[in-house]
Short mmCIF file of C-alpha atoms in Angstrom, two decimals:
data_model
loop_
_atom_site.label_atom_id
_atom_site.label_comp_id
_atom_site.label_asym_id
_atom_site.label_seq_id
_atom_site.Cartn_x
_atom_site.Cartn_y
_atom_site.Cartn_z
CA PRO K 7 -0.10 -0.02 -0.06
CA ALA K 8 3.09 2.42 0.80
CA LYS K 9 6.78 2.51 -0.64
CA GLY K 10 7.41 2.49 3.60
CA MET K 11 5.56 -0.76 3.97
CA SER K 12 6.99 -4.36 3.82
CA THR K 13 6.17 -7.01 0.69
CA GLU K 14 6.02 -9.70 3.26
CA ASP K 15 2.74 -11.68 3.16
CA TYR K 16 2.45 -12.19 6.94
CA ALA K 17 -0.50 -14.21 7.27
CA ALA K 18 0.75 -16.40 4.62
CA ASN K 19 4.12 -17.03 6.38
CA PHE K 20 1.36 -18.09 9.21
CA ASN K 21 -0.53 -20.37 7.01
CA ASP K 22 2.74 -21.74 6.38
CA PHE K 23 3.84 -22.31 9.65
CA LEU K 24 0.51 -23.88 10.76
CA ASP K 25 0.86 -26.23 7.82
CA VAL K 26 4.30 -27.49 9.24
CA ALA K 27 3.06 -27.38 13.07
CA GLY K 28 0.77 -29.97 12.47
CA ASP K 29 -0.98 -31.30 15.70
CA GLN K 30 1.52 -30.08 17.95
CA GLU K 31 1.62 -27.35 20.28
CA TRP K 32 3.19 -24.07 19.18
CA PHE K 33 4.08 -20.43 19.81
CA PHE K 34 4.32 -17.84 16.93
CA TRP K 35 5.44 -14.26 17.36
CA TYR K 36 4.00 -11.96 14.86
CA GLY K 37 6.42 -8.85 14.56
CA ALA K 38 4.99 -6.80 11.76
CA ARG K 39 8.05 -4.42 10.65
CA GLU K 40 5.07 -1.88 10.42
CA PRO K 41 4.27 1.02 11.92
CA HIS K 42 8.42 1.52 11.99
CA ARG K 43 9.63 4.77 9.93
CA ARG K 44 10.26 5.80 7.19
CA TYR K 45 6.54 6.45 6.27
CA GLU K 46 5.62 7.64 2.53
CA TYR K 47 4.33 11.13 3.29
CA GLY K 48 0.90 11.22 2.47
CA SER K 49 0.18 7.82 1.94
CA ALA K 50 -2.96 7.47 3.97
CA VAL K 51 -4.30 10.67 2.19
CA GLY K 52 -3.21 9.26 -1.10
CA ALA K 53 -5.79 6.13 0.15
CA GLY K 54 -8.68 7.91 0.73
CA LYS K 55 -8.16 8.78 4.61
CA LYS K 56 -9.24 12.31 5.72
CA LEU K 57 -6.98 14.69 7.85
CA GLU K 58 -9.64 15.25 10.06
CA MET K 59 -9.52 11.30 10.91
CA ILE K 60 -6.59 12.69 13.64
CA LYS K 61 -9.09 13.68 16.55
CA HIS K 62 -6.12 14.53 18.91
CA VAL K 63 -2.62 15.86 18.24
CA PRO K 64 -0.68 15.99 21.68
CA ALA K 65 -0.05 19.43 23.07
CA PHE K 66 3.68 18.63 22.75
CA TRP K 67 3.45 18.47 19.18
CA PRO K 68 2.62 21.37 16.80
CA ASP K 69 -0.68 20.88 15.36
CA THR K 70 0.13 20.82 11.59
CA GLU K 71 -0.80 19.74 8.10
CA THR K 72 2.57 18.21 8.04
CA VAL K 73 2.18 16.72 11.55
CA ARG K 74 -1.32 15.30 11.03
CA ASN K 75 -0.52 13.49 8.03
CA ASP K 76 2.82 12.05 9.76
CA MET K 77 0.34 10.96 12.47
CA LEU K 78 -2.61 9.97 9.81
CA ASP K 79 0.41 7.47 7.44
CA TYR K 80 1.33 5.79 10.96
CA ALA K 81 -2.20 4.85 11.67
CA PHE K 82 -2.16 3.86 7.82
CA GLU K 83 0.67 1.06 8.20
CA ILE K 84 -0.84 0.19 11.78
CA GLU K 85 -4.07 -0.49 10.20
CA HIS K 86 -1.33 -2.79 7.45
CA ALA K 87 -0.32 -4.72 10.08
CA ASP K 88 -3.81 -5.13 11.80
CA LYS K 89 -5.13 -6.48 8.54
CA HIS K 90 -2.63 -9.20 8.42
CA LEU K 91 -3.32 -10.10 12.01
CA GLY K 92 -7.45 -10.29 11.31
CA LEU K 93 -6.33 -12.76 8.59
CA MET K 94 -4.13 -15.08 10.85
CA ILE K 95 -7.48 -15.04 13.38
CA GLN K 96 -9.44 -15.71 10.58
CA SER K 97 -6.86 -19.10 9.89
CA LEU K 98 -6.89 -20.17 13.09
CA GLU K 99 -10.98 -20.21 13.38
CA LYS K 100 -11.01 -21.98 9.98
CA ARG K 101 -8.69 -24.61 11.35
CA GLY K 102 -10.76 -25.38 14.35
CA LEU K 103 -8.06 -23.44 16.41
CA LEU K 104 -9.23 -20.34 17.54
CA GLY K 105 -11.05 -21.57 20.88
CA ASN K 106 -7.81 -22.93 22.44
CA THR K 107 -5.34 -20.33 21.32
CA MET K 108 -4.11 -17.47 23.41
CA ILE K 109 -3.36 -14.33 21.17
CA LEU K 110 -1.76 -11.44 22.98
CA MET K 111 -1.42 -8.23 20.95
CA THR K 112 0.61 -5.41 22.17
CA SER K 113 3.35 -2.74 21.19
CA ASP K 114 7.38 -2.97 21.99
CA ASN K 115 7.65 1.00 22.63
CA GLY K 116 6.16 4.25 21.83
CA MET K 117 5.39 6.04 18.48
CA PRO K 118 8.21 6.89 16.41
CA PHE K 119 7.66 10.26 17.34
CA PRO K 120 9.03 13.37 19.72
CA ARG K 121 8.81 12.72 23.62
CA CYS K 122 7.79 8.86 23.13
CA LYS K 123 9.69 6.30 21.05
CA ALA K 124 13.18 5.92 22.99
CA GLN K 125 11.98 8.05 26.04
CA GLU K 126 10.17 6.90 29.01
CA TYR K 127 7.09 9.47 29.25
CA GLU K 128 3.57 8.41 29.54
CA TYR K 129 3.60 7.66 25.84
CA SER K 130 6.81 5.51 25.58
CA ASN K 131 5.39 3.01 28.28
CA HIS K 132 1.63 2.72 28.28
CA MET K 133 1.33 0.22 25.59
CA PRO K 134 -1.92 -0.98 24.23
CA LEU K 135 -2.43 -5.15 25.25
CA ALA K 136 -5.48 -7.27 24.52
CA ILE K 137 -5.57 -10.90 25.19
CA MET K 138 -7.88 -13.02 23.63
CA TRP K 139 -8.54 -16.81 24.72
CA PRO K 140 -11.98 -17.97 24.43
CA LYS K 141 -11.35 -21.67 26.63
CA GLY K 142 -9.08 -20.01 28.97
CA ILE K 143 -10.58 -16.53 29.87
CA LYS K 144 -13.41 -15.94 32.30
CA ASN K 145 -15.90 -13.39 31.27
CA PRO K 146 -14.33 -12.01 27.72
CA GLY K 147 -15.08 -8.00 27.21
CA ARG K 148 -13.63 -6.99 30.73
CA SER K 149 -11.69 -3.99 30.63
CA VAL K 150 -9.09 -4.85 33.31
CA ASP K 151 -6.83 -1.97 35.44
CA ASP K 152 -4.16 -3.92 36.91
CA MET K 153 -0.67 -2.70 36.28
CA VAL K 154 0.97 -5.00 33.99
CA SER K 155 4.27 -5.18 32.60
CA PHE K 156 6.16 -6.99 29.81
CA ILE K 157 8.16 -9.10 32.01
CA ASP K 158 4.70 -10.73 32.84
CA PHE K 159 4.22 -12.16 29.71
CA ALA K 160 6.86 -15.08 29.93
CA PRO K 161 5.44 -16.58 33.55
CA THR K 162 2.32 -16.07 31.66
CA PHE K 163 3.28 -18.35 29.15
CA LEU K 164 5.10 -20.93 31.12
CA ASP K 165 2.16 -20.98 33.54
CA VAL K 166 -0.44 -21.84 30.53
CA ALA K 167 1.78 -24.35 29.44
CA GLY K 168 2.28 -25.92 32.83
CA ILE K 169 5.98 -25.38 33.43
CA PRO K 170 7.40 -24.20 36.68
CA PHE K 171 9.22 -21.15 36.07
CA SER K 172 12.08 -22.72 37.96
CA GLU K 173 12.35 -25.62 35.63
CA SER K 174 12.28 -22.94 32.42
CA GLY K 175 16.06 -21.97 32.88
CA MET K 176 14.90 -18.41 32.31
CA GLN K 177 16.92 -15.83 34.75
CA PRO K 178 14.84 -15.03 37.87
CA SER K 179 12.18 -12.32 37.19
CA PRO K 180 9.76 -10.35 39.50
CA GLY K 181 7.08 -10.55 36.80
CA ILE K 182 4.05 -12.18 37.71
CA SER K 183 1.32 -14.63 35.74
CA LEU K 184 -1.57 -12.88 34.09
CA THR K 185 -3.88 -16.04 34.77
CA ASP K 186 -5.30 -14.62 38.14
CA ILE K 187 -6.69 -11.99 35.61
CA PHE K 188 -7.86 -14.94 33.58
CA ASP K 189 -9.79 -16.35 35.76
CA ALA K 190 -11.40 -13.59 37.65
CA GLU K 191 -15.09 -12.73 36.69
CA LYS K 192 -15.03 -8.82 37.49
CA ALA K 193 -13.61 -6.03 35.44
CA GLY K 194 -11.15 -3.53 36.99
CA GLN K 195 -8.24 -3.95 39.37
CA VAL K 196 -7.62 -7.58 39.91
CA ASN K 197 -4.64 -7.28 42.42
CA PRO K 198 -4.91 -4.49 44.23
CA GLU K 199 -1.84 -5.04 45.85
CA ARG K 200 0.19 -4.09 42.89
CA ASP K 201 -0.34 -0.73 42.45
CA PHE K 202 3.09 0.41 40.48
CA VAL K 203 5.51 -0.88 37.86
CA VAL K 204 9.57 -0.06 37.49
CA ILE K 205 11.14 0.81 34.29
CA GLY K 206 14.46 2.15 32.91
CA LYS K 207 16.44 2.95 30.00
CA GLU K 208 20.26 2.70 29.15
CA ARG K 209 19.94 3.60 25.15
CA HIS K 210 17.20 3.78 22.62
CA ASP K 211 17.51 3.58 18.71
CA TYR K 212 20.01 5.85 18.18
CA SER K 213 18.11 8.71 19.70
CA ARG K 214 21.29 10.24 20.77
CA PRO K 215 24.43 11.33 18.27
CA ASN K 216 26.89 8.30 18.40
CA ASN K 217 23.99 6.32 20.12
CA ALA K 218 25.50 7.79 23.40
CA GLY K 219 23.97 6.38 26.50
CA TYR K 220 20.90 8.19 28.82
CA PRO K 221 20.16 6.00 31.48
CA ILE K 222 16.73 6.44 33.19
CA ARG K 223 14.86 4.69 35.90
CA GLY K 224 11.08 5.15 36.59
CA ILE K 225 8.28 4.29 38.44
CA VAL K 226 4.94 4.17 36.94
CA GLY K 227 1.79 4.35 39.39
CA LYS K 228 -2.09 4.74 38.72
CA ASP K 229 -1.76 8.62 38.69
CA HIS K 230 1.93 9.75 38.96
CA LEU K 231 4.94 9.40 36.65
CA TYR K 232 8.58 9.65 38.42
CA LEU K 233 11.75 9.52 36.73
CA TYR K 234 15.06 9.57 37.78
#
């Protein structure tokens, strides 16, 4: 759809993977190249999108036509990646695998814009997260307010697979399994004692000249973000 997008057919690759996996249990990581930069400027508008679709420009960016185009081109690439995920979900459904497949969708860092990616502010660390598992999550459709970190994913996958963390060979981690959330009936916060997560950075994405480091440590709470 645009020059900056990959020509890889992610959904077709997933189907090839499923053919090889057969009846054995599997783990598949779909990591699209989109929405990494660089974007083809105006590609979203060229595809019929409207700048008015951008309802909010963060106050720390100038609200200009150039910025709105950049945001829309970014969203256009996200839409491309989401389309392939939708095709993968359709494949699972056709194969009768959707009910017992856990699908976890998230992002690995903030948007590739100033004060987002390669920083530690709100837009750097507050990522979208949706988890689908028809046979394993009670009361689906809930929105959960628990503080969750990426370090929780590995303990969750091991827990679901019935593998004790101590036998996994992984380095000890403060992460916790999210199965308590899966088993809960209510929305809101499931584990009230976990009211913060810690974050940190050494360097990221050549965001300083010569890839110089810029160490940051932080604590994210419900209403506050402290960075040192």
